[in-house]
Amino acid sequence: MQVTETTSEGLKREFQVLLPATELEDRLNTELSNIKGKVQIKGFRPGKVPVAHLRKVYGKSVMADVLQNAVNEANQQIVADKGLRLALEPQIEFPKDEEQNIIERALDAKGDLAFKVKLEVLPSFELADLSDVSIKKLVLKPSDEEINETLERMAKDSRSFEPREEGAAAQSGDRVTIDFVGRIDGTEFEGGKGEDVDLELGSNTFIPGFEDQLVGAKVGDTRLVKVAFPADYQAEHLAGKDAEFDVTVKVVAAPGETKIDDELAKRFGMDDLEKLKEAVSKAVGADYEAQSRRKLKKELLDALDGKYAFDLPPSLVHQEFAAVWAQVEQDLKNRGKTFEDEGTTEEASQAEYRKIAERRVRLGLVLAQVGETADIKVSDDEVNQALFARIRQFPGQEKQVYDFYRNNPQALAELRAPLFEEKVVDHVLGQVQVVEEPVSKEALFAEDDEADAVTGGAATDEKPSESSNEAAADKAAG
């Protein structure tokens, strides 16, 4: 096999591979001889089938294997001889006039096998000195006021409701049980019907204006509620539409007293109120620490991005941009928006998100090299823990989720990647100066203007809600 490098431009390489017809003939005969004792053909004793007959019966399928093996061998030889680190799998290109009949030509030994191998290599770069890098870690401890607010919310959410006396009108804060049927232009629509639905008036659970029109209603009342779906409503076929609902009130119940005491703690599985406060404080603190970590990581990645400038494999950038842009377009579609609505153009947005894709690829390569240099590993136990954490997100479908990941190496690798990334980030944090800075909750949860650019991350920053104490309350209760 003859391999000749024909192109070396930046990170692109191209090789011409030539396998003489005589070599193809030898390889084919060797493969046919290997299967001679394994096949059974009517009229021949086992192992006595002439190679010429085997060639007639199995020649095409065996030659296909020979050609595939030759391609694989060429790829391996190129990588090994040149010491290359590939960005993506090589592209194989056969002469256009031979693409359709290459097996037949090779089978008949009518010519040499020639093809091109096109590939992109990873850039070579030295890891930067980070001793001059200083980043801030935003610090926020839960206050007594925040803990009390969370306890009040938990008490409110867990309070009981008692039916009001007969003939009593529903007030804001009451819970009504209703049946309803919705119509648009006189026609019922999917998802617009419900029976025995509990609704707390003033909770803003339903479409804006719906709950307000039930204040004052009594058991047995039927009301015509007129509302307009928001323009950005998640169901596109309903967004911006006017609708009418026939609502029948079946129960009107008043909220019970909200008490923050030991009994509340016991409802959430705690021994007493002090234990519940400790759990809430821990959960709120963990939520703040998680947000602080996001900010810290973003600042660290910004610093890393400023330390490196090297050529990027075009295919990796294109692949990353395609994934990012698909998310952007899907998000616009879901919100019923256009680029003009966002105050930009498609061309300007593409340029912006291409830079994000380039940043992701660059940082991904840097983090990968840091991890390789530091010999950072992710254990199977760590992957299993991540897998079971994912499984718990799908109650009732545990086996299906488990089987999906175990039968899909790529999906399992997607669990491993963020674990590796976090370990590398921790390693890099040990090389820079981290300065703690106490901040307010508003500052901690302020959104960043620039999208995060982490390998495998989302196209935009994760933006946790500032009502994070609600999630913390769920954690404390869980």
Coordinates of C-alpha atoms in Angstrom, one line a residue:
M1 CA 0.0 0.0 0.0
Q2 CA 1.4 3.4 -1.1
V3 CA 0.4 6.5 0.9
T4 CA 1.4 9.9 -0.3
E5 CA 0.6 13.2 1.4
T6 CA -0.8 15.6 -1.1
T7 CA -2.1 18.5 1.0
S8 CA -1.0 20.1 4.3
E9 CA -2.8 23.4 4.9
G10 CA -3.4 24.6 8.4
L11 CA -5.2 21.7 10.1
K12 CA -6.3 20.1 6.9
R13 CA -4.4 17.0 5.5
E14 CA -5.0 15.0 2.4
F15 CA -3.4 11.7 1.3
Q16 CA -3.5 9.7 -1.8
V17 CA -3.6 5.9 -1.2
L18 CA -2.8 3.4 -3.9
L19 CA -3.3 -0.4 -3.5
P20 CA -2.0 -2.3 -6.6
A21 CA -4.3 -4.7 -8.4
T22 CA -1.9 -7.6 -7.6
E23 CA -2.2 -6.7 -3.9
L24 CA -6.0 -6.7 -4.1
E25 CA -5.9 -10.1 -5.9
D26 CA -3.7 -11.5 -3.1
R27 CA -5.9 -10.2 -0.4
L28 CA -9.0 -11.5 -2.0
N29 CA -7.5 -15.0 -2.5
T30 CA -6.4 -15.0 1.1
E31 CA -9.8 -14.2 2.4
L32 CA -11.5 -16.8 0.1
S33 CA -9.0 -19.4 1.4
N34 CA -9.9 -18.5 5.0
I35 CA -13.6 -19.1 4.4
K36 CA -13.0 -22.3 2.3
G37 CA -13.4 -24.6 5.3
K38 CA -16.3 -22.7 6.8
V39 CA -18.8 -22.6 3.9
Q40 CA -21.1 -25.4 2.7
I41 CA -22.0 -25.4 -1.0
K42 CA -24.1 -28.1 -2.5
G43 CA -22.1 -30.6 -4.5
F44 CA -18.8 -30.0 -2.7
R45 CA -17.4 -31.7 0.4
P46 CA -16.5 -29.3 3.3
G47 CA -13.2 -27.7 2.6
K48 CA -13.0 -28.9 -1.0
V49 CA -14.7 -26.0 -2.7
P50 CA -12.4 -24.6 -5.4
V51 CA -11.3 -21.0 -4.7
A52 CA -12.4 -20.1 -8.2
H53 CA -16.0 -21.2 -7.4
L54 CA -15.9 -19.4 -4.1
R55 CA -14.8 -16.3 -6.0
K56 CA -17.8 -16.7 -8.3
V57 CA -20.2 -17.1 -5.4
Y58 CA -18.8 -14.9 -2.6
G59 CA -16.4 -12.7 -4.5
K60 CA -18.3 -9.4 -4.4
S61 CA -19.2 -9.6 -0.7
V62 CA -15.6 -10.7 0.3
M63 CA -14.1 -8.0 -1.9
A64 CA -16.3 -5.4 -0.2
D65 CA -14.7 -6.5 3.1
V66 CA -11.2 -6.4 1.5
L67 CA -11.8 -2.8 0.4
Q68 CA -13.2 -1.8 3.8
N69 CA -10.2 -3.3 5.5
A70 CA -7.9 -1.5 3.1
V71 CA -9.5 1.8 3.9
N72 CA -9.2 1.1 7.7
E73 CA -5.6 0.0 7.3
A74 CA -4.8 3.2 5.4
N75 CA -6.4 5.4 8.0
Q76 CA -4.5 3.6 10.8
Q77 CA -1.2 3.8 8.9
I78 CA -1.6 7.5 8.2
V79 CA -2.4 8.3 11.9
A80 CA 0.4 6.1 13.2
D81 CA 3.1 7.2 10.8
K82 CA 2.4 10.9 11.0
G83 CA 1.6 10.9 14.7
L84 CA -1.7 12.8 14.1
R85 CA -4.5 13.6 16.5
L86 CA -7.7 13.6 14.5
A87 CA -10.5 16.1 15.1
L88 CA -13.1 13.9 13.3
E89 CA -13.3 10.7 11.4
P90 CA -11.4 10.8 8.1
Q91 CA -13.4 11.3 4.9
I92 CA -12.8 8.8 2.1
E93 CA -13.1 9.8 -1.5
F94 CA -13.0 7.4 -4.4
P95 CA -12.6 8.6 -8.0
K96 CA -16.0 9.7 -9.2
D97 CA -15.9 7.5 -12.3
E98 CA -15.3 4.4 -10.2
E99 CA -17.7 4.9 -7.3
Q100 CA -20.4 2.7 -8.8
N101 CA -18.3 -0.1 -10.1
I102 CA -15.2 -0.1 -7.8
I103 CA -15.9 -3.6 -6.4
E104 CA -16.4 -5.1 -9.8
R105 CA -13.2 -3.5 -11.1
A106 CA -11.2 -4.7 -8.1
L107 CA -12.8 -8.1 -8.3
D108 CA -11.7 -8.5 -11.9
A109 CA -8.3 -7.1 -11.0
K110 CA -8.7 -4.5 -13.9
G111 CA -6.9 -1.8 -12.1
D112 CA -5.3 -0.5 -8.9
L113 CA -7.4 0.8 -6.0
A114 CA -6.9 4.5 -5.6
F115 CA -8.6 6.8 -3.1
K116 CA -8.1 10.0 -1.1
V117 CA -8.2 10.3 2.6
K118 CA -9.2 13.8 3.8
L119 CA -8.9 14.7 7.5
E120 CA -8.6 17.5 10.0
V121 CA -6.2 17.3 12.9
L122 CA -6.3 18.9 16.3
P123 CA -4.2 22.0 16.8
S124 CA -1.0 21.8 18.8
F125 CA -0.6 24.4 21.6
E126 CA 1.1 24.8 24.9
L127 CA -0.9 25.2 28.1
A128 CA -0.8 28.7 29.4
D129 CA 0.6 30.0 32.7
L130 CA -2.4 30.9 34.9
S131 CA -0.5 32.3 37.9
D132 CA -1.5 35.8 37.0
V133 CA -5.2 35.0 36.8
S134 CA -7.5 36.2 39.6
I135 CA -11.2 35.5 39.6
K136 CA -14.0 36.3 42.0
K137 CA -16.2 33.9 43.8
L138 CA -19.5 35.5 44.8
V139 CA -20.6 34.5 48.3
L140 CA -24.0 34.7 49.8
K141 CA -25.2 33.1 53.0
P142 CA -29.0 32.5 53.7
S143 CA -30.4 35.2 55.9
D144 CA -33.0 34.6 58.7
E145 CA -35.4 36.6 56.6
E146 CA -35.0 34.3 53.6
I147 CA -35.3 31.2 55.7
N148 CA -38.5 32.6 57.3
E149 CA -39.9 33.5 53.8
T150 CA -39.3 29.9 52.7
L151 CA -41.0 28.5 55.8
E152 CA -44.0 30.7 55.2
R153 CA -44.2 29.5 51.6
M154 CA -44.0 25.9 52.8
A155 CA -46.7 26.5 55.4
K156 CA -48.9 28.1 52.8
D157 CA -48.4 25.4 50.3
S158 CA -49.2 22.6 52.8
R159 CA -52.2 24.3 54.5
S160 CA -55.6 22.6 54.4
F161 CA -58.7 24.0 52.8
E162 CA -62.2 23.7 54.3
P163 CA -65.5 24.1 52.4
R164 CA -67.2 27.4 53.0
E165 CA -70.7 27.5 54.3
E166 CA -73.5 27.1 51.8
G167 CA -74.0 30.1 49.6
A168 CA -70.7 31.7 50.4
A169 CA -68.9 33.6 47.6
A170 CA -65.4 32.7 46.6
Q171 CA -62.7 35.1 47.7
S172 CA -59.1 35.7 46.5
G173 CA -57.0 33.0 48.2
D174 CA -59.9 30.5 48.3
R175 CA -59.6 27.2 46.4
V176 CA -62.4 26.4 44.0
T177 CA -63.0 23.0 42.4
I178 CA -64.3 23.6 38.8
D179 CA -65.3 21.9 35.6
F180 CA -64.6 23.9 32.4
V181 CA -64.9 23.8 28.6
G182 CA -62.9 26.2 26.5
R183 CA -63.8 27.4 23.0
I184 CA -62.1 29.6 20.3
D185 CA -64.5 31.0 17.7
G186 CA -67.2 28.7 19.1
T187 CA -65.1 25.5 18.7
E188 CA -63.7 23.4 21.5
F189 CA -59.9 23.1 21.4
E190 CA -57.5 20.4 22.5
G191 CA -56.5 20.8 26.2
G192 CA -59.3 23.3 26.9
K193 CA -61.4 20.9 29.0
G194 CA -61.1 19.8 32.6
E195 CA -63.2 18.2 35.4
D196 CA -62.8 18.5 39.2
V197 CA -59.8 20.8 38.8
D198 CA -58.6 22.6 42.0
L199 CA -57.6 26.2 41.5
E200 CA -56.4 28.6 44.1
L201 CA -57.7 32.1 43.2
G202 CA -55.0 34.6 43.1
S203 CA -52.2 32.0 42.4
N204 CA -51.9 33.1 38.8
T205 CA -51.9 29.4 37.8
F206 CA -54.3 29.8 34.9
I207 CA -54.3 32.3 32.0
P208 CA -54.2 35.9 33.1
G209 CA -57.7 37.2 33.9
F210 CA -59.2 33.7 34.4
E211 CA -59.0 33.5 38.2
D212 CA -60.2 37.1 38.7
Q213 CA -63.5 36.3 37.0
L214 CA -64.3 33.6 39.5
V215 CA -64.0 35.8 42.5
G216 CA -67.5 36.1 44.0
A217 CA -68.7 32.8 42.4
K218 CA -70.8 30.4 44.5
V219 CA -71.2 26.6 44.5
G220 CA -73.4 25.7 41.5
D221 CA -72.7 28.9 39.6
T222 CA -71.8 28.7 35.9
R223 CA -69.8 31.6 34.6
L224 CA -68.6 32.6 31.1
V225 CA -64.9 33.5 31.5
K226 CA -63.4 35.5 28.6
V227 CA -59.6 35.6 28.3
A228 CA -56.9 36.0 25.7
F229 CA -54.0 33.6 25.5
P230 CA -50.6 35.4 25.8
A231 CA -48.8 36.1 22.5
D232 CA -45.9 33.9 23.7
Y233 CA -48.1 31.0 24.9
Q234 CA -46.2 27.7 24.6
A235 CA -48.9 26.1 22.4
E236 CA -48.5 27.9 19.1
H237 CA -52.1 27.2 17.9
L238 CA -53.4 29.1 20.9
A239 CA -51.0 32.0 21.3
G240 CA -52.6 35.4 21.0
K241 CA -56.1 33.9 20.5
D242 CA -59.3 35.0 22.3
A243 CA -61.1 32.3 24.2
E244 CA -64.2 31.7 26.2
F245 CA -64.7 29.1 29.0
D246 CA -67.9 27.8 30.4
V247 CA -66.9 27.3 34.1
T248 CA -69.0 25.4 36.7
V249 CA -68.1 25.9 40.3
K250 CA -68.5 22.7 42.4
V251 CA -66.6 23.5 45.6
V252 CA -65.5 26.8 47.3
A253 CA -63.0 26.2 50.1
A254 CA -61.3 28.6 52.5
P255 CA -57.7 28.3 53.4
G256 CA -56.8 27.1 56.9
E257 CA -54.4 29.0 59.2
T258 CA -50.7 28.9 58.3
K259 CA -48.7 27.9 61.3
I260 CA -44.9 27.7 61.4
D261 CA -44.4 25.2 64.2
D262 CA -43.3 21.7 65.1
E263 CA -46.4 20.3 63.4
L264 CA -45.4 21.9 60.1
A265 CA -41.9 20.3 60.5
K266 CA -43.4 16.9 61.1
R267 CA -45.5 17.2 57.9
F268 CA -42.2 17.5 56.1
G269 CA -40.6 14.6 57.9
M270 CA -38.6 16.6 60.4
D271 CA -38.5 16.1 64.2
D272 CA -39.2 19.7 65.1
L273 CA -39.1 23.3 63.7
E274 CA -35.4 23.8 64.4
K275 CA -34.6 20.7 62.3
L276 CA -36.7 22.1 59.5
K277 CA -35.0 25.4 59.7
E278 CA -31.6 23.7 59.4
A279 CA -32.8 21.7 56.4
V280 CA -34.1 24.9 54.7
S281 CA -31.0 26.8 55.4
K282 CA -28.9 24.0 54.0
A283 CA -31.0 23.7 50.9
V284 CA -31.1 27.5 50.2
G285 CA -27.3 27.6 50.9
A286 CA -26.7 24.8 48.4
D287 CA -28.8 26.7 45.8
Y288 CA -26.7 29.8 46.3
E289 CA -23.5 27.8 46.2
A290 CA -24.6 26.2 42.9
Q291 CA -25.3 29.6 41.4
S292 CA -21.9 30.9 42.7
R293 CA -20.2 28.0 41.0
R294 CA -21.9 28.8 37.7
K295 CA -20.6 32.4 37.9
L296 CA -17.2 31.3 39.0
K297 CA -16.9 28.8 36.2
K298 CA -18.1 31.4 33.7
E299 CA -15.4 33.9 34.8
L300 CA -12.7 31.1 34.7
L301 CA -13.7 30.2 31.2
D302 CA -13.6 33.8 30.2
A303 CA -10.0 34.0 31.6
L304 CA -9.0 30.8 29.7
D305 CA -10.5 32.0 26.5
G306 CA -8.4 35.2 26.7
K307 CA -5.2 33.1 27.2
Y308 CA -5.5 31.0 24.0
A309 CA -5.5 31.8 20.3
F310 CA -5.0 29.0 17.8
D311 CA -6.5 27.6 14.6
L312 CA -9.7 25.6 15.1
P313 CA -10.7 22.5 13.0
P314 CA -13.4 23.9 10.6
S315 CA -15.5 20.8 10.8
L316 CA -15.7 20.9 14.6
V317 CA -16.7 24.6 14.5
H318 CA -19.3 23.8 11.8
Q319 CA -20.7 20.9 13.8
E320 CA -20.9 23.0 17.0
F321 CA -22.5 25.9 15.2
A322 CA -25.1 23.7 13.6
A323 CA -26.1 22.4 17.1
V324 CA -26.3 25.9 18.5
W325 CA -28.2 27.4 15.6
A326 CA -30.8 24.6 15.7
Q327 CA -31.5 25.5 19.3
V328 CA -31.7 29.2 18.4
E329 CA -34.2 28.6 15.6
Q330 CA -36.3 26.2 17.7
D331 CA -36.4 28.7 20.6
L332 CA -37.7 31.4 18.2
K333 CA -40.3 29.0 16.8
N334 CA -41.5 28.0 20.2
R335 CA -41.9 31.7 21.2
G336 CA -43.4 32.7 18.0
K337 CA -40.7 35.3 17.4
T338 CA -38.6 36.5 14.5
F339 CA -35.1 37.9 14.4
E340 CA -36.6 41.3 13.7
D341 CA -38.7 40.9 16.9
E342 CA -35.4 40.4 18.8
G343 CA -34.0 43.6 17.3
T344 CA -31.5 41.9 15.0
T345 CA -31.1 40.0 11.7
E346 CA -30.5 36.4 10.9
E347 CA -27.1 37.3 9.5
A348 CA -26.0 39.2 12.6
S349 CA -27.3 36.4 14.9
Q350 CA -25.4 33.8 12.9
A351 CA -22.2 35.8 13.2
E352 CA -22.8 36.1 17.0
Y353 CA -23.5 32.4 17.5
R354 CA -20.6 31.4 15.3
K355 CA -18.3 33.2 17.7
I356 CA -20.0 31.2 20.5
A357 CA -19.4 28.0 18.6
E358 CA -15.8 28.9 18.1
R359 CA -15.4 29.7 21.8
R360 CA -16.9 26.4 22.8
V361 CA -14.6 24.4 20.5
R362 CA -11.5 26.4 21.7
L363 CA -12.4 25.9 25.4
G364 CA -13.2 22.3 24.8
L365 CA -9.8 21.6 23.3
V366 CA -8.1 23.5 26.1
L367 CA -10.0 21.6 28.8
A368 CA -9.4 18.3 27.1
Q369 CA -5.6 19.0 27.0
V370 CA -5.6 20.1 30.6
G371 CA -7.4 16.9 31.6
E372 CA -5.0 14.7 29.5
T373 CA -1.9 16.4 30.9
A374 CA -3.2 16.1 34.5
D375 CA -4.3 12.5 33.9
I376 CA -7.8 13.4 35.1
K377 CA -10.2 10.4 34.9
V378 CA -13.9 9.8 35.5
S379 CA -14.5 6.5 37.2
D380 CA -17.3 4.0 36.2
D381 CA -18.8 4.6 39.7
E382 CA -19.1 8.3 39.1
V383 CA -20.8 7.6 35.7
N384 CA -23.2 5.2 37.4
Q385 CA -24.1 7.8 40.1
A386 CA -24.8 10.3 37.3
L387 CA -26.9 7.6 35.5
F388 CA -29.0 6.8 38.5
A389 CA -29.5 10.5 39.2
R390 CA -30.8 10.8 35.6
I391 CA -33.0 7.8 36.1
R392 CA -34.6 9.3 39.2
Q393 CA -35.8 12.2 37.0
F394 CA -38.2 9.8 35.2
P395 CA -40.3 8.0 37.8
G396 CA -42.1 5.0 36.4
Q397 CA -39.8 4.8 33.5
E398 CA -36.6 3.7 35.3
K399 CA -36.0 0.5 33.3
Q400 CA -36.5 2.2 30.0
V401 CA -34.1 5.0 30.9
Y402 CA -31.5 2.6 32.2
D403 CA -31.7 0.3 29.1
F404 CA -31.4 3.4 26.8
Y405 CA -28.2 4.5 28.4
R406 CA -26.7 1.1 28.7
N407 CA -27.4 0.3 25.1
N408 CA -26.2 3.7 23.7
P409 CA -22.5 4.3 24.4
Q410 CA -22.9 7.8 22.9
A411 CA -25.6 8.7 25.4
L412 CA -23.5 7.3 28.3
A413 CA -20.6 9.4 27.0
E414 CA -22.8 12.5 27.3
L415 CA -23.1 11.7 31.0
R416 CA -19.4 11.3 31.4
A417 CA -18.4 14.5 29.6
P418 CA -19.8 17.1 32.2
L419 CA -18.3 15.0 35.0
F420 CA -14.9 15.2 33.3
E421 CA -15.3 18.9 32.6
E422 CA -16.1 19.7 36.3
K423 CA -13.0 17.8 37.4
V424 CA -10.9 19.8 35.0
V425 CA -12.4 23.0 36.1
D426 CA -11.6 22.1 39.7
H427 CA -8.0 21.4 38.7
V428 CA -7.7 24.7 36.9
L429 CA -9.2 26.6 39.9
G430 CA -6.3 25.3 41.9
Q431 CA -3.9 27.1 39.5
V432 CA -5.5 30.6 39.8
Q433 CA -6.2 33.0 42.6
V434 CA -9.8 32.9 43.8
V435 CA -11.0 35.9 45.8
E436 CA -14.3 35.7 47.7
E437 CA -16.7 38.6 47.4
P438 CA -19.9 38.9 49.5
V439 CA -22.8 40.0 47.3
S440 CA -26.6 40.4 47.4
K441 CA -29.1 37.9 46.1
E442 CA -29.8 40.2 43.2
A443 CA -26.2 40.4 42.2
L444 CA -25.7 36.6 42.6
F445 CA -28.6 35.9 40.3
A446 CA -28.1 38.7 37.8
E447 CA -28.1 37.3 34.3
D448 CA -24.9 37.4 32.2
D449 CA -25.1 39.1 28.8
E450 CA -22.8 36.7 27.1
A451 CA -23.8 33.1 26.5
D452 CA -21.9 30.5 28.4
A453 CA -19.4 28.5 26.3
V454 CA -18.8 25.2 27.9
T455 CA -18.1 22.0 25.9
G456 CA -21.4 20.2 25.5
G457 CA -23.3 23.0 27.3
A458 CA -26.4 24.8 26.3
A459 CA -26.4 27.6 23.7
T460 CA -27.1 30.1 26.4
D461 CA -26.4 30.5 30.1
E462 CA -28.4 28.6 32.5
K463 CA -30.5 31.3 34.1
P464 CA -31.9 30.1 37.5
S465 CA -35.0 31.8 38.7
E466 CA -34.5 34.4 41.4
S467 CA -37.3 32.6 43.3
S468 CA -34.7 29.9 44.0
N469 CA -36.0 29.6 47.6
E470 CA -39.0 27.7 46.1
A471 CA -36.7 25.0 44.8
A472 CA -34.8 25.1 48.0
A473 CA -38.0 24.4 49.9
D474 CA -38.7 21.4 47.6
K475 CA -35.2 20.1 48.4
A476 CA -35.7 20.6 52.1
A477 CA -39.0 18.8 52.0
G478 CA -37.6 16.0 49.9

